[in-house]
Amino acid sequence: MSQPSRPGRLAVYPGSFDPLTNGHVDIIERGARIFDAIVVAVLGNVDKTPLFSVEERVAIIKSVFKDAPNVQVDTFDGLLVDYAQSKHASILVRGLRAVSDFEYEFQMALMNRHLAPGLETVFMMPAEQYTYISSRLIKEVFMLGGAIDGLVPPIVEERLRAKRSK
Ligand code: PNS
């Protein structure tokens, strides 16, 4: 018996990605295996001044996932749920590294559900070796001369090196 067809499951993975870390890469790869397509949605107007412009962040992510046909990269401003609905996405993906992430993520997931009941937030855990990585720590450690190899894609290390030498 033939299965009824269902629309492709599009997931949105939002974030600042300033810069992309191997923890993000791990979540995107896991999402790309589960969903029909995943859009990495880079927040344009972050409160704090980002190290990388939105164009730089998008270019980095596109370069890392150039061979992944179901990974798309886009930018958004304003409410995440409005953006996700405009893309006809049904899932929001967020990574959970530790219990400390939970409270903020729980609040955001429930607020997003209040705003858009049809959108489901799915939490994914990265591989253990990435659970302590954050974009903020990567920038701090690198700018102070610490080693970050293995924690970010090589292109991110290159771009950070270029920023440091400016
Ligand atoms: O990687 P980050 O910085 O933790 O990502 C946070 C992000 C971009 C997911 C969050 O700040 C967001 O969704 N911003 C868009 C504005 C919005 O919808 N705010 C209400 C969230 S409940």
PDB file of N, CA and C and ligand atoms in Angstrom, residues 14-17 24 41 43 46 48 76-81 94 104-105 107-109 111-112 115, ligand 1:
ATOM      1  N   PRO A  14      18.328  28.427  14.395  1.00  0.00           N
ATOM      2  CA  PRO A  14      18.688  29.842  14.494  1.00  0.00           C
ATOM      3  C   PRO A  14      19.842  30.067  15.460  1.00  0.00           C
ATOM      4  N   GLY A  15      20.542  31.168  15.275  1.00  0.00           N
ATOM      5  CA  GLY A  15      21.590  31.516  16.229  1.00  0.00           C
ATOM      6  C   GLY A  15      22.385  32.700  15.752  1.00  0.00           C
ATOM      7  N   SER A  16      23.335  33.104  16.597  1.00  0.00           N
ATOM      8  CA  SER A  16      24.217  34.217  16.236  1.00  0.00           C
ATOM      9  C   SER A  16      25.402  33.711  15.410  1.00  0.00           C
ATOM     10  N   PHE A  17      25.899  32.539  15.744  1.00  0.00           N
ATOM     11  CA  PHE A  17      27.005  31.906  14.991  1.00  0.00           C
ATOM     12  C   PHE A  17      28.192  32.865  14.820  1.00  0.00           C
ATOM     13  N   HIS A  24      28.249  23.668  16.794  1.00  0.00           N
ATOM     14  CA  HIS A  24      27.189  24.012  15.831  1.00  0.00           C
ATOM     15  C   HIS A  24      27.213  23.040  14.648  1.00  0.00           C
ATOM     16  N   ALA A  41      19.854  29.689  10.288  1.00  0.00           N
ATOM     17  CA  ALA A  41      19.344  31.068  10.195  1.00  0.00           C
ATOM     18  C   ALA A  41      20.184  31.963  11.104  1.00  0.00           C
ATOM     19  N   LEU A  43      21.179  35.265  12.882  1.00  0.00           N
ATOM     20  CA  LEU A  43      20.533  36.497  13.352  1.00  0.00           C
ATOM     21  C   LEU A  43      21.333  37.707  12.900  1.00  0.00           C
ATOM     22  N   VAL A  46      22.266  41.441  16.104  1.00  0.00           N
ATOM     23  CA  VAL A  46      22.571  41.023  17.479  1.00  0.00           C
ATOM     24  C   VAL A  46      22.781  42.264  18.349  1.00  0.00           C
ATOM     25  N   LYS A  48      24.848  42.822  21.013  1.00  0.00           N
ATOM     26  CA  LYS A  48      26.255  43.167  21.164  1.00  0.00           C
ATOM     27  C   LYS A  48      26.895  43.238  19.776  1.00  0.00           C
ATOM     28  N   PHE A  76      18.188  36.308   9.265  1.00  0.00           N
ATOM     29  CA  PHE A  76      16.862  36.806   9.645  1.00  0.00           C
ATOM     30  C   PHE A  76      17.010  37.922  10.665  1.00  0.00           C
ATOM     31  N   ASP A  77      15.978  38.766  10.715  1.00  0.00           N
ATOM     32  CA  ASP A  77      15.866  39.822  11.718  1.00  0.00           C
ATOM     33  C   ASP A  77      14.444  39.738  12.254  1.00  0.00           C
ATOM     34  N   GLY A  78      14.216  40.333  13.401  1.00  0.00           N
ATOM     35  CA  GLY A  78      12.859  40.303  13.951  1.00  0.00           C
ATOM     36  C   GLY A  78      12.589  38.987  14.652  1.00  0.00           C
ATOM     37  N   LEU A  79      11.305  38.672  14.785  1.00  0.00           N
ATOM     38  CA  LEU A  79      10.932  37.474  15.536  1.00  0.00           C
ATOM     39  C   LEU A  79      11.284  36.201  14.776  1.00  0.00           C
ATOM     40  N   LEU A  80      11.884  35.275  15.509  1.00  0.00           N
ATOM     41  CA  LEU A  80      12.252  33.996  14.901  1.00  0.00           C
ATOM     42  C   LEU A  80      11.025  33.255  14.363  1.00  0.00           C
ATOM     43  N   VAL A  81       9.925  33.275  15.131  1.00  0.00           N
ATOM     44  CA  VAL A  81       8.751  32.513  14.675  1.00  0.00           C
ATOM     45  C   VAL A  81       8.194  33.087  13.362  1.00  0.00           C
ATOM     46  N   ARG A  94      17.375  23.585  18.430  1.00  0.00           N
ATOM     47  CA  ARG A  94      18.331  24.260  19.320  1.00  0.00           C
ATOM     48  C   ARG A  94      19.235  23.198  19.930  1.00  0.00           C
ATOM     49  N   TYR A 104      17.183  28.958  29.975  1.00  0.00           N
ATOM     50  CA  TYR A 104      16.993  29.940  28.900  1.00  0.00           C
ATOM     51  C   TYR A 104      16.313  29.288  27.690  1.00  0.00           C
ATOM     52  N   GLU A 105      16.755  28.110  27.349  1.00  0.00           N
ATOM     53  CA  GLU A 105      16.184  27.420  26.182  1.00  0.00           C
ATOM     54  C   GLU A 105      14.715  27.060  26.419  1.00  0.00           C
ATOM     55  N   GLN A 107      12.606  28.644  28.382  1.00  0.00           N
ATOM     56  CA  GLN A 107      11.814  29.874  28.275  1.00  0.00           C
ATOM     57  C   GLN A 107      11.587  30.239  26.814  1.00  0.00           C
ATOM     58  N   MET A 108      12.648  30.169  26.026  1.00  0.00           N
ATOM     59  CA  MET A 108      12.507  30.543  24.607  1.00  0.00           C
ATOM     60  C   MET A 108      11.561  29.592  23.886  1.00  0.00           C
ATOM     61  N   ALA A 109      11.703  28.292  24.167  1.00  0.00           N
ATOM     62  CA  ALA A 109      10.861  27.306  23.476  1.00  0.00           C
ATOM     63  C   ALA A 109       9.393  27.543  23.801  1.00  0.00           C
ATOM     64  N   MET A 111       8.009  30.373  24.918  1.00  0.00           N
ATOM     65  CA  MET A 111       7.561  31.653  24.342  1.00  0.00           C
ATOM     66  C   MET A 111       7.291  31.478  22.844  1.00  0.00           C
ATOM     67  N   ASN A 112       8.183  30.779  22.173  1.00  0.00           N
ATOM     68  CA  ASN A 112       7.975  30.545  20.733  1.00  0.00           C
ATOM     69  C   ASN A 112       6.715  29.714  20.497  1.00  0.00           C
ATOM     70  N   LEU A 115       3.784  31.949  20.811  1.00  0.00           N
ATOM     71  CA  LEU A 115       3.649  32.816  19.635  1.00  0.00           C
ATOM     72  C   LEU A 115       3.203  32.043  18.401  1.00  0.00           C
TER      73      LEU A 115
HETATM   74  O1  PNS B   1      22.967  31.577  19.333  1.00  0.00           O
HETATM   75  P1  PNS B   1      22.107  32.409  20.209  1.00  0.00           P
HETATM   76  O2  PNS B   1      22.654  33.797  20.298  1.00  0.00           O
HETATM   77  O3  PNS B   1      21.866  31.774  21.543  1.00  0.00           O
HETATM   78  O4  PNS B   1      20.686  32.525  19.460  1.00  0.00           O
HETATM   79  C1  PNS B   1      19.622  33.204  20.052  1.00  0.00           C
HETATM   80  C2  PNS B   1      18.460  33.369  19.050  1.00  0.00           C
HETATM   81  C3  PNS B   1      18.938  34.015  17.771  1.00  0.00           C
HETATM   82  C4  PNS B   1      17.870  32.016  18.737  1.00  0.00           C
HETATM   83  C5  PNS B   1      17.377  34.242  19.758  1.00  0.00           C
HETATM   84  O5  PNS B   1      17.965  35.404  20.274  1.00  0.00           O
HETATM   85  C6  PNS B   1      16.244  34.648  18.812  1.00  0.00           C
HETATM   86  O6  PNS B   1      15.432  33.842  18.452  1.00  0.00           O
HETATM   87  N1  PNS B   1      16.229  35.933  18.419  1.00  0.00           N
HETATM   88  C7  PNS B   1      15.260  36.478  17.488  1.00  0.00           C
HETATM   89  C8  PNS B   1      14.238  37.386  18.195  1.00  0.00           C
HETATM   90  C9  PNS B   1      13.146  36.571  18.839  1.00  0.00           C
HETATM   91  O7  PNS B   1      12.393  35.861  18.203  1.00  0.00           O
HETATM   92  N2  PNS B   1      13.066  36.678  20.198  1.00  0.00           N
HETATM   93  C10 PNS B   1      12.114  35.939  20.992  1.00  0.00           C
HETATM   94  C11 PNS B   1      12.678  34.575  21.370  1.00  0.00           C
HETATM   95  S1  PNS B   1      11.565  33.693  22.427  1.00  0.00           S
END
